[in-house]
PDB file of C-alpha atoms in Angstrom:
ATOM      1  CA  MET T 591     -64.388 158.446  74.657  1.00 95.00           C
ATOM      2  CA  HIS T 592     -63.707 154.978  75.832  1.00 95.00           C
ATOM      3  CA  GLY T 593     -62.371 153.832  72.311  1.00 94.00           C
ATOM      4  CA  ALA T 594     -59.900 156.729  72.041  1.00 96.00           C
ATOM      5  CA  LEU T 595     -58.597 156.649  75.668  1.00 97.00           C
ATOM      6  CA  ALA T 596     -58.315 152.815  75.605  1.00 96.00           C
ATOM      7  CA  TRP T 597     -56.526 152.672  72.356  1.00 96.00           C
ATOM      8  CA  ARG T 598     -53.958 155.407  73.490  1.00 96.00           C
ATOM      9  CA  ARG T 599     -53.277 153.642  76.666  1.00 96.00           C
ATOM     10  CA  LEU T 600     -52.982 150.238  75.136  1.00 96.00           C
ATOM     11  CA  HIS T 601     -51.506 150.744  71.661  1.00 96.00           C
ATOM     12  CA  GLY T 602     -50.567 154.438  70.956  1.00 95.00           C
ATOM     13  CA  PRO T 603     -51.704 157.640  69.042  1.00 97.00           C
ATOM     14  CA  VAL T 604     -55.211 157.927  67.921  1.00 97.00           C
ATOM     15  CA  GLU T 605     -56.496 159.883  64.885  1.00 97.00           C
ATOM     16  CA  LEU T 606     -60.090 160.808  63.994  1.00 97.00           C
ATOM     17  CA  ALA T 607     -61.071 160.323  60.305  1.00 96.00           C
ATOM     18  CA  THR T 608     -63.976 162.459  59.620  1.00 96.00           C
ATOM     19  CA  ASP T 609     -65.130 165.227  57.425  1.00 96.00           C
ATOM     20  CA  SER T 610     -65.354 169.091  58.019  1.00 97.00           C
ATOM     21  CA  LEU T 611     -68.803 168.781  59.502  1.00 97.00           C
ATOM     22  CA  GLY T 612     -67.776 166.004  61.915  1.00 97.00           C
ATOM     23  CA  ALA T 613     -64.616 167.862  62.819  1.00 98.00           C
ATOM     24  CA  ALA T 614     -66.488 171.011  63.749  1.00 98.00           C
ATOM     25  CA  TRP T 615     -68.953 168.838  65.873  1.00 98.00           C
ATOM     26  CA  PHE T 616     -66.185 167.362  67.798  1.00 98.00           C
ATOM     27  CA  ARG T 617     -64.733 170.599  68.536  1.00 98.00           C
ATOM     28  CA  GLU T 618     -67.953 172.081  69.604  1.00 98.00           C
ATOM     29  CA  GLN T 619     -68.460 169.218  71.984  1.00 98.00           C
ATOM     30  CA  GLY T 620     -64.852 169.614  73.324  1.00 97.00           C
ATOM     31  CA  LEU T 621     -64.157 165.956  72.247  1.00 98.00           C
ATOM     32  CA  ASP T 622     -61.284 166.959  69.789  1.00 97.00           C
ATOM     33  CA  VAL T 623     -58.958 166.602  72.963  1.00 97.00           C
ATOM     34  CA  LEU T 624     -59.328 162.848  72.763  1.00 97.00           C
ATOM     35  CA  TYR T 625     -57.387 162.780  69.519  1.00 98.00           C
ATOM     36  CA  ASP T 626     -53.719 163.313  68.422  1.00 97.00           C
ATOM     37  CA  ARG T 627     -54.914 164.451  65.067  1.00 96.00           C
ATOM     38  CA  ILE T 628     -58.276 164.995  63.279  1.00 97.00           C
ATOM     39  CA  ASP T 629     -58.142 164.417  59.506  1.00 96.00           C
ATOM     40  CA  THR T 630     -60.860 165.741  57.381  1.00 97.00           C
ATOM     41  CA  ASP T 631     -59.965 163.831  54.216  1.00 93.00           C
ATOM     42  CA  LEU T 632     -63.520 162.147  54.241  1.00 96.00           C
ATOM     43  CA  ASP T 633     -64.717 165.417  52.707  1.00 96.00           C
ATOM     44  CA  GLU T 634     -63.692 163.721  49.395  1.00 94.00           C
ATOM     45  CA  LEU T 635     -66.848 161.389  49.867  1.00 93.00           C
ATOM     46  CA  ASP T 636     -69.008 164.317  48.659  1.00 91.00           C
ATOM     47  CA  ASP T 637     -67.338 163.866  45.180  1.00 92.00           C
ATOM     48  CA  LEU T 638     -67.856 160.189  45.013  1.00 92.00           C
ATOM     49  CA  ALA T 639     -70.942 158.406  43.641  1.00 90.00           C
ATOM     50  CA  LEU T 640     -71.327 156.502  46.840  1.00 92.00           C
ATOM     51  CA  ASP T 641     -74.835 156.094  48.186  1.00 93.00           C
ATOM     52  CA  PRO T 642     -74.655 157.067  51.889  1.00 92.00           C
ATOM     53  CA  VAL T 643     -77.881 155.191  52.655  1.00 93.00           C
ATOM     54  CA  VAL T 644     -76.536 151.950  51.397  1.00 94.00           C
ATOM     55  CA  TYR T 645     -72.831 152.337  52.222  1.00 95.00           C
ATOM     56  CA  PHE T 646     -73.008 154.015  55.668  1.00 92.00           C
ATOM     57  CA  THR T 647     -69.524 152.536  56.176  1.00 92.00           C
ATOM     58  CA  GLY T 648     -68.208 154.075  53.043  1.00 93.00           C
ATOM     59  CA  GLY T 649     -65.968 156.481  55.090  1.00 94.00           C
ATOM     60  CA  LYS T 650     -63.903 153.434  56.086  1.00 94.00           C
ATOM     61  CA  TYR T 651     -63.135 152.490  52.631  1.00 94.00           C
ATOM     62  CA  LEU T 652     -61.843 155.983  51.879  1.00 95.00           C
ATOM     63  CA  ALA T 653     -59.975 156.156  55.110  1.00 96.00           C
ATOM     64  CA  VAL T 654     -58.212 152.933  54.247  1.00 97.00           C
ATOM     65  CA  ARG T 655     -57.292 154.257  50.840  1.00 96.00           C
ATOM     66  CA  ARG T 656     -55.750 157.332  52.205  1.00 94.00           C
ATOM     67  CA  ARG T 657     -53.500 155.581  54.768  1.00 95.00           C
ATOM     68  CA  THR T 658     -50.474 153.434  54.708  1.00 96.00           C
ATOM     69  CA  ALA T 659     -50.264 150.182  56.736  1.00 97.00           C
ATOM     70  CA  PRO T 660     -49.785 149.352  59.569  1.00 97.00           C
ATOM     71  CA  PHE T 661     -52.635 150.952  61.261  1.00 97.00           C
ATOM     72  CA  ALA T 662     -56.027 149.918  62.848  1.00 97.00           C
ATOM     73  CA  LEU T 663     -59.640 150.999  62.474  1.00 96.00           C
ATOM     74  CA  LEU T 664     -61.689 151.248  65.588  1.00 95.00           C
ATOM     75  CA  ASP T 665     -65.418 151.907  65.524  1.00 94.00           C
ATOM     76  CA  LEU T 666     -66.677 154.719  67.848  1.00 91.00           C
ATOM     77  CA  ASP T 667     -69.025 152.369  69.743  1.00 89.00           C
ATOM     78  CA  LEU T 668     -66.431 149.575  70.586  1.00 89.00           C
ATOM     79  CA  TYR T 669     -65.151 149.475  74.119  1.00 90.00           C
ATOM     80  CA  LEU T 670     -61.600 148.019  73.877  1.00 94.00           C
ATOM     81  CA  ARG T 671     -60.769 146.411  77.227  1.00 94.00           C
ATOM     82  CA  ARG T 672     -57.494 144.692  76.593  1.00 95.00           C
ATOM     83  CA  PRO T 673     -54.628 145.044  73.999  1.00 96.00           C
ATOM     84  CA  LEU T 674     -55.738 143.651  70.551  1.00 95.00           C
ATOM     85  CA  PRO T 675     -53.615 140.602  70.087  1.00 94.00           C
ATOM     86  CA  GLY T 676     -51.955 139.477  66.830  1.00 92.00           C
ATOM     87  CA  LEU T 677     -50.390 142.853  65.829  1.00 94.00           C
ATOM     88  CA  ASP T 678     -46.952 141.419  65.274  1.00 88.00           C
ATOM     89  CA  GLY T 679     -45.789 140.791  61.837  1.00 84.00           C
ATOM     90  CA  LYS T 680     -47.922 140.892  58.682  1.00 89.00           C
ATOM     91  CA  GLY T 681     -51.520 139.976  57.994  1.00 96.00           C
ATOM     92  CA  PHE T 682     -55.099 141.215  58.627  1.00 98.00           C
ATOM     93  CA  VAL T 683     -56.405 141.323  62.242  1.00 98.00           C
ATOM     94  CA  PHE T 684     -60.241 141.632  62.843  1.00 98.00           C
ATOM     95  CA  ALA T 685     -62.646 141.448  65.650  1.00 96.00           C
ATOM     96  CA  HIS T 686     -64.032 137.966  65.049  1.00 96.00           C
ATOM     97  CA  TRP T 687     -65.570 135.572  62.261  1.00 98.00           C
ATOM     98  CA  GLU T 688     -69.385 135.859  61.485  1.00 97.00           C
ATOM     99  CA  SER T 689     -71.549 133.224  59.661  1.00 98.00           C
ATOM    100  CA  VAL T 690     -72.536 133.710  56.028  1.00 97.00           C
ATOM    101  CA  GLY T 691     -75.313 132.380  53.894  1.00 96.00           C
ATOM    102  CA  ASN T 692     -78.054 134.425  55.587  1.00 97.00           C
ATOM    103  CA  ALA T 693     -79.850 137.736  54.792  1.00 96.00           C
ATOM    104  CA  VAL T 694     -76.924 139.990  56.060  1.00 96.00           C
ATOM    105  CA  TYR T 695     -74.337 137.824  54.123  1.00 97.00           C
ATOM    106  CA  PRO T 696     -75.992 136.328  51.119  1.00 95.00           C
ATOM    107  CA  GLU T 697     -74.315 134.699  48.194  1.00 91.00           C
ATOM    108  CA  PRO T 698     -71.897 137.185  46.504  1.00 88.00           C
ATOM    109  CA  ALA T 699     -73.886 136.695  43.171  1.00 84.00           C
ATOM    110  CA  GLU T 700     -76.770 138.379  44.791  1.00 85.00           C
ATOM    111  CA  LEU T 701     -74.945 141.511  45.555  1.00 83.00           C
ATOM    112  CA  LEU T 702     -73.110 142.490  42.338  1.00 72.00           C
ATOM    113  CA  GLY T 703     -75.881 144.807  41.046  1.00 65.00           C
ATOM    114  CA  ARG T 704     -74.613 147.414  38.733  1.00 57.00           C
ATOM    115  CA  SER T 705     -71.184 147.513  40.133  1.00 57.00           C
ATOM    116  CA  GLY T 706     -68.303 147.343  37.530  1.00 57.00           C
ATOM    117  CA  ALA T 707     -65.886 146.082  40.097  1.00 62.00           C
ATOM    118  CA  ASP T 708     -63.369 143.446  38.970  1.00 63.00           C
ATOM    119  CA  LEU T 709     -63.935 140.661  41.658  1.00 71.00           C
ATOM    120  CA  GLY T 710     -62.406 138.046  39.363  1.00 65.00           C
ATOM    121  CA  GLY T 711     -59.713 135.700  41.154  1.00 70.00           C
ATOM    122  CA  MET T 712     -61.502 136.256  44.527  1.00 83.00           C
ATOM    123  CA  ARG T 713     -62.602 133.232  46.681  1.00 88.00           C
ATOM    124  CA  PHE T 714     -65.380 133.933  48.970  1.00 93.00           C
ATOM    125  CA  ASP T 715     -64.705 130.818  50.850  1.00 94.00           C
ATOM    126  CA  THR T 716     -64.326 132.255  54.475  1.00 97.00           C
ATOM    127  CA  PRO T 717     -66.879 133.435  56.911  1.00 98.00           C
ATOM    128  CA  ALA T 718     -67.158 137.184  57.250  1.00 98.00           C
ATOM    129  CA  THR T 719     -64.734 139.223  59.189  1.00 98.00           C
ATOM    130  CA  ASN T 720     -66.352 141.608  61.732  1.00 97.00           C
ATOM    131  CA  MET T 721     -64.339 144.836  61.400  1.00 96.00           C
ATOM    132  CA  ALA T 722     -65.535 146.760  64.481  1.00 95.00           C
ATOM    133  CA  VAL T 723     -61.832 146.780  65.145  1.00 96.00           C
ATOM    134  CA  ALA T 724     -59.444 145.891  62.270  1.00 97.00           C
ATOM    135  CA  ALA T 725     -55.792 146.162  61.836  1.00 98.00           C
ATOM    136  CA  PHE T 726     -54.294 146.378  58.400  1.00 98.00           C
ATOM    137  CA  LEU T 727     -50.671 145.157  58.828  1.00 98.00           C
ATOM    138  CA  ASP T 728     -49.834 144.422  55.135  1.00 97.00           C
ATOM    139  CA  GLU T 729     -49.704 147.320  52.679  1.00 97.00           C
ATOM    140  CA  GLU T 730     -50.490 145.100  49.604  1.00 97.00           C
ATOM    141  CA  HIS T 731     -53.752 143.947  51.377  1.00 97.00           C
ATOM    142  CA  ARG T 732     -54.496 147.346  52.643  1.00 98.00           C
ATOM    143  CA  ALA T 733     -54.285 148.949  48.980  1.00 97.00           C
ATOM    144  CA  ALA T 734     -56.186 146.034  47.276  1.00 95.00           C
ATOM    145  CA  PHE T 735     -58.954 146.058  49.922  1.00 96.00           C
ATOM    146  CA  ALA T 736     -59.665 149.823  49.490  1.00 96.00           C
ATOM    147  CA  GLU T 737     -59.676 149.686  45.718  1.00 93.00           C
ATOM    148  CA  ALA T 738     -62.029 146.620  45.772  1.00 93.00           C
ATOM    149  CA  ALA T 739     -64.430 148.005  48.252  1.00 94.00           C
ATOM    150  CA  LEU T 740     -64.755 151.373  46.685  1.00 93.00           C
ATOM    151  CA  GLY T 741     -64.826 149.768  43.211  1.00 91.00           C
ATOM    152  CA  TYR T 742     -67.800 147.725  44.275  1.00 91.00           C
ATOM    153  CA  ALA T 743     -69.619 150.439  46.068  1.00 92.00           C
ATOM    154  CA  LEU T 744     -69.422 153.191  43.534  1.00 90.00           C
ATOM    155  CA  ALA T 745     -72.467 153.410  41.358  1.00 77.00           C
ATOM    156  CA  ASN T 746     -73.912 150.291  43.116  1.00 86.00           C
ATOM    157  CA  GLY T 747     -76.505 152.000  45.366  1.00 88.00           C
ATOM    158  CA  GLY T 748     -80.129 152.570  45.155  1.00 86.00           C
ATOM    159  CA  PRO T 749     -83.002 150.518  46.286  1.00 88.00           C
ATOM    160  CA  ALA T 750     -82.683 146.767  46.206  1.00 88.00           C
ATOM    161  CA  PRO T 751     -84.550 143.754  47.507  1.00 90.00           C
ATOM    162  CA  LEU T 752     -81.819 143.152  50.064  1.00 92.00           C
ATOM    163  CA  HIS T 753     -81.203 143.337  53.861  1.00 93.00           C
ATOM    164  CA  PRO T 754     -80.472 147.104  54.632  1.00 92.00           C
ATOM    165  CA  VAL T 755     -76.750 146.465  55.581  1.00 93.00           C
ATOM    166  CA  ALA T 756     -76.204 143.570  53.099  1.00 95.00           C
ATOM    167  CA  ARG T 757     -74.236 145.526  50.460  1.00 94.00           C
ATOM    168  CA  ALA T 758     -72.236 147.474  53.079  1.00 95.00           C
ATOM    169  CA  ALA T 759     -71.327 144.410  54.815  1.00 96.00           C
ATOM    170  CA  PHE T 760     -70.175 142.709  51.719  1.00 95.00           C
ATOM    171  CA  ALA T 761     -68.047 145.743  50.650  1.00 95.00           C
ATOM    172  CA  GLU T 762     -66.336 145.530  54.079  1.00 96.00           C
ATOM    173  CA  GLN T 763     -66.462 142.138  55.724  1.00 97.00           C
ATOM    174  CA  ARG T 764     -66.611 139.836  52.679  1.00 97.00           C
ATOM    175  CA  LEU T 765     -64.224 141.651  50.408  1.00 96.00           C
ATOM    176  CA  ALA T 766     -61.492 142.092  53.094  1.00 97.00           C
ATOM    177  CA  PRO T 767     -60.971 138.327  53.615  1.00 97.00           C
ATOM    178  CA  ALA T 768     -61.579 137.602  49.822  1.00 96.00           C
ATOM    179  CA  VAL T 769     -58.719 140.011  48.986  1.00 95.00           C
ATOM    180  CA  ALA T 770     -56.593 138.451  51.561  1.00 96.00           C
ATOM    181  CA  ARG T 771     -57.226 135.072  50.259  1.00 95.00           C
ATOM    182  CA  ARG T 772     -56.271 136.181  46.842  1.00 93.00           C
ATOM    183  CA  LEU T 773     -53.065 137.731  48.120  1.00 94.00           C
ATOM    184  CA  GLY T 774     -52.196 135.041  50.638  1.00 95.00           C
ATOM    185  CA  THR T 775     -52.450 137.515  53.483  1.00 97.00           C
ATOM    186  CA  PRO T 776     -52.825 135.793  56.857  1.00 97.00           C
ATOM    187  CA  LEU T 777     -56.264 136.235  58.576  1.00 97.00           C
ATOM    188  CA  ARG T 778     -56.420 136.422  62.213  1.00 96.00           C
ATOM    189  CA  PRO T 779     -59.352 136.926  64.417  1.00 97.00           C
ATOM    190  CA  ALA T 780     -58.839 138.775  67.771  1.00 96.00           C
ATOM    191  CA  GLY T 781     -61.629 136.791  69.464  1.00 92.00           C
ATOM    192  CA  ASP T 782     -62.103 133.112  69.423  1.00 93.00           C
ATOM    193  CA  GLY T 783     -65.930 133.242  69.322  1.00 94.00           C
ATOM    194  CA  PHE T 784     -67.922 132.823  66.093  1.00 96.00           C
ATOM    195  CA  TRP T 785     -71.047 135.091  65.795  1.00 95.00           C
ATOM    196  CA  LEU T 786     -74.044 133.228  64.399  1.00 96.00           C
ATOM    197  CA  VAL T 787     -75.910 136.056  62.638  1.00 94.00           C
ATOM    198  CA  GLU T 788     -79.037 134.112  61.797  1.00 93.00           C
ATOM    199  CA  GLU T 789     -79.367 133.088  65.536  1.00 93.00           C
ATOM    200  CA  GLU T 790     -77.856 136.229  67.074  1.00 88.00           C
ATOM    201  CA  ARG T 791     -75.630 134.243  69.449  1.00 91.00           C
ATOM    202  CA  TRP T 792     -72.076 133.205  69.971  1.00 94.00           C
ATOM    203  CA  ASP T 793     -70.703 129.797  69.032  1.00 96.00           C
ATOM    204  CA  GLY T 794     -67.842 129.611  71.334  1.00 94.00           C
ATOM    205  CA  PRO T 795     -66.664 132.299  73.813  1.00 93.00           C
ATOM    206  CA  ALA T 796     -67.888 135.874  73.536  1.00 92.00           C
ATOM    207  CA  PRO T 797     -65.003 138.283  73.369  1.00 92.00           C
ATOM    208  CA  VAL T 798     -66.217 140.211  76.525  1.00 91.00           C
ATOM    209  CA  GLU T 799     -62.760 140.208  78.186  1.00 92.00           C
ATOM    210  CA  LEU T 800     -61.205 141.869  74.960  1.00 95.00           C
ATOM    211  CA  PHE T 801     -63.936 144.316  73.874  1.00 93.00           C
ATOM    212  CA  HIS T 802     -67.637 145.120  74.138  1.00 88.00           C
ATOM    213  CA  HIS T 803     -69.343 146.408  70.890  1.00 85.00           C
ATOM    214  CA  THR T 804     -72.757 148.131  71.158  1.00 77.00           C
ATOM    215  CA  TRP T 805     -73.749 147.468  67.565  1.00 74.00           C
ATOM    216  CA  ASN T 806     -76.141 144.432  68.074  1.00 69.00           C
ATOM    217  CA  LEU T 807     -78.049 146.258  71.014  1.00 75.00           C
ATOM    218  CA  LYS T 808     -78.688 149.640  69.199  1.00 75.00           C
ATOM    219  CA  ALA T 809     -82.177 148.721  67.841  1.00 73.00           C
ATOM    220  CA  VAL T 810     -83.295 147.284  71.142  1.00 77.00           C
ATOM    221  CA  LEU T 811     -81.954 150.311  72.995  1.00 80.00           C
ATOM    222  CA  ARG T 812     -83.758 152.728  70.807  1.00 81.00           C
ATOM    223  CA  ASN T 813     -87.130 151.039  71.332  1.00 84.00           C
ATOM    224  CA  VAL T 814     -87.029 150.065  75.182  1.00 85.00           C
ATOM    225  CA  PRO T 815     -86.441 153.132  77.269  1.00 82.00           C
ATOM    226  CA  ASP T 816     -85.890 151.241  80.428  1.00 83.00           C
ATOM    227  CA  LEU T 817     -82.977 149.114  79.011  1.00 86.00           C
ATOM    228  CA  ARG T 818     -81.459 152.247  77.396  1.00 86.00           C
ATOM    229  CA  ALA T 819     -81.340 154.086  80.733  1.00 87.00           C
ATOM    230  CA  GLY T 820     -79.673 151.121  82.630  1.00 88.00           C
ATOM    231  CA  TYR T 821     -77.251 150.377  79.828  1.00 87.00           C
ATOM    232  CA  THR T 822     -76.101 153.989  79.428  1.00 89.00           C
ATOM    233  CA  ARG T 823     -75.386 153.869  83.128  1.00 92.00           C
ATOM    234  CA  GLN T 824     -73.460 150.713  82.765  1.00 90.00           C
ATOM    235  CA  LEU T 825     -71.312 152.285  79.903  1.00 91.00           C
ATOM    236  CA  ILE T 826     -70.659 155.462  81.901  1.00 95.00           C
ATOM    237  CA  GLU T 827     -69.500 153.273  84.844  1.00 95.00           C
ATOM    238  CA  GLU T 828     -67.059 151.358  82.795  1.00 94.00           C
ATOM    239  CA  LEU T 829     -65.680 154.538  81.161  1.00 95.00           C
ATOM    240  CA  LEU T 830     -65.140 156.268  84.508  1.00 96.00           C
ATOM    241  CA  TRP T 831     -63.766 153.082  86.301  1.00 95.00           C
ATOM    242  CA  ARG T 832     -61.195 152.327  83.433  1.00 94.00           C
ATOM    243  CA  HIS T 833     -60.502 155.900  82.479  1.00 96.00           C
ATOM    244  CA  PRO T 834     -61.253 158.124  85.612  1.00 96.00           C
ATOM    245  CA  GLU T 835     -59.543 161.063  83.759  1.00 94.00           C
ATOM    246  CA  SER T 836     -62.557 161.212  81.434  1.00 96.00           C
ATOM    247  CA  LEU T 837     -64.796 162.625  84.236  1.00 97.00           C
ATOM    248  CA  ASP T 838     -64.263 166.239  83.741  1.00 97.00           C
ATOM    249  CA  LEU T 839     -64.671 166.022  80.026  1.00 97.00           C
ATOM    250  CA  LEU T 840     -67.798 163.856  80.326  1.00 97.00           C
ATOM    251  CA  LEU T 841     -69.468 166.578  82.379  1.00 98.00           C
ATOM    252  CA  ARG T 842     -68.290 169.224  79.816  1.00 97.00           C
ATOM    253  CA  VAL T 843     -69.763 167.712  76.595  1.00 98.00           C
ATOM    254  CA  PRO T 844     -72.888 169.801  75.661  1.00 98.00           C
ATOM    255  CA  ALA T 845     -74.676 166.914  73.918  1.00 96.00           C
ATOM    256  CA  LEU T 846     -74.471 164.877  77.270  1.00 96.00           C
ATOM    257  CA  ALA T 847     -75.656 167.654  79.664  1.00 97.00           C
ATOM    258  CA  ALA T 848     -78.795 165.791  80.450  1.00 96.00           C
ATOM    259  CA  LEU T 849     -76.670 162.883  81.723  1.00 96.00           C
ATOM    260  CA  ALA T 850     -74.714 164.932  84.235  1.00 97.00           C
ATOM    261  CA  PRO T 851     -76.658 163.780  87.380  1.00 97.00           C
ATOM    262  CA  VAL T 852     -76.086 160.249  86.385  1.00 96.00           C
ATOM    263  CA  VAL T 853     -72.442 160.747  85.749  1.00 97.00           C
ATOM    264  CA  ARG T 854     -72.081 162.441  89.003  1.00 98.00           C
ATOM    265  CA  ALA T 855     -74.024 159.608  90.846  1.00 97.00           C
ATOM    266  CA  VAL T 856     -71.948 156.993  89.131  1.00 97.00           C
ATOM    267  CA  ALA T 857     -68.677 158.687  89.841  1.00 97.00           C
ATOM    268  CA  ASP T 858     -69.711 158.986  93.565  1.00 96.00           C
ATOM    269  CA  GLY T 859     -70.750 155.337  93.632  1.00 95.00           C
ATOM    270  CA  LEU T 860     -67.392 154.340  92.191  1.00 95.00           C
ATOM    271  CA  GLU T 861     -65.532 156.375  95.012  1.00 94.00           C
ATOM    272  CA  ARG T 862     -67.819 154.787  97.705  1.00 93.00           C
ATOM    273  CA  HIS T 863     -68.006 151.072  96.706  1.00 90.00           C
ATOM    274  CA  GLY T 864     -66.364 150.500  93.235  1.00 91.00           C
ATOM    275  CA  PRO T 865     -68.253 149.318  90.170  1.00 91.00           C
ATOM    276  CA  LEU T 866     -71.598 147.517  90.176  1.00 85.00           C
ATOM    277  CA  THR T 867     -71.278 145.696  86.956  1.00 77.00           C
ATOM    278  CA  ALA T 868     -69.087 142.628  86.326  1.00 65.00           C
ATOM    279  CA  HIS T 869     -67.221 143.993  83.358  1.00 61.00           C
ATOM    280  CA  GLY T 870     -66.592 147.311  84.987  1.00 53.00           C
ATOM    281  CA  ALA T 871     -65.103 145.484  87.921  1.00 51.00           C
ATOM    282  CA  ALA T 872     -62.254 144.174  85.780  1.00 53.00           C
ATOM    283  CA  ALA T 873     -59.239 146.219  86.746  1.00 45.00           C
ATOM    284  CA  PRO T 874     -57.927 148.235  83.876  1.00 44.00           C
ATOM    285  CA  PRO T 875     -54.247 148.191  83.057  1.00 40.00           C
ATOM    286  CA  GLY T 876     -52.347 150.489  85.104  1.00 36.00           C
ATOM    287  CA  ARG T 877     -55.035 151.210  87.570  1.00 35.00           C
TER     288      ARG T 877
END
């Protein structure tokens, strides 16, 4: 909800790329109203030899193939807080750089597997590009990346002695900059901070003023109920403070019915004294 509402406020129309099952779920939950359009072209994934366990981000590759630049991809769990910078002109804009030479991003030679993808001419001489939000501004780069990612991933699944996300991370966040380097497409991180994967910390400023991405906390939140409850409340507070128009919808979503008392309590607290968390307190544009 936050991602869709924030992107529309800051940048314009929002489309949901999903399959028929996903579209039906969004409609059942009443969340279809968040989008200007729902596209089910990801049904095509069923006809591709793409291992959904290994390439859980495979829908992105197909979504990129089916569209024309310029456009941006926004992960569902990314809270965009400010306009994404660097969207003028050509190039590839992504969330931030990440360190390579670790279990998540091993040497490319370790990841080729059975893929028949033609990776000739590509230089893997940059860090990884985190694509929790990614803007494809150059049509040549968009098309070449889609073909490289799908070419690598097709028939390159199954068990392997690798980190569970290594091949998906390569298909997305190593191939995108490698294709850009081959084509001469400018690479522009949206945030100045550099994520050190092996140490799980930022080198430089964390992009908290620009966005908040829940990816790295999910495993912790699944396993520590006390943290999960507090963090859920924080996310609800930020959503309601930055996008107060979301209150009625938040209370109507069947899958979130158990959270209704928390939602009402947070809404009442915002009305009485404003937000309790630092990032929630940042005044949203236009409020």
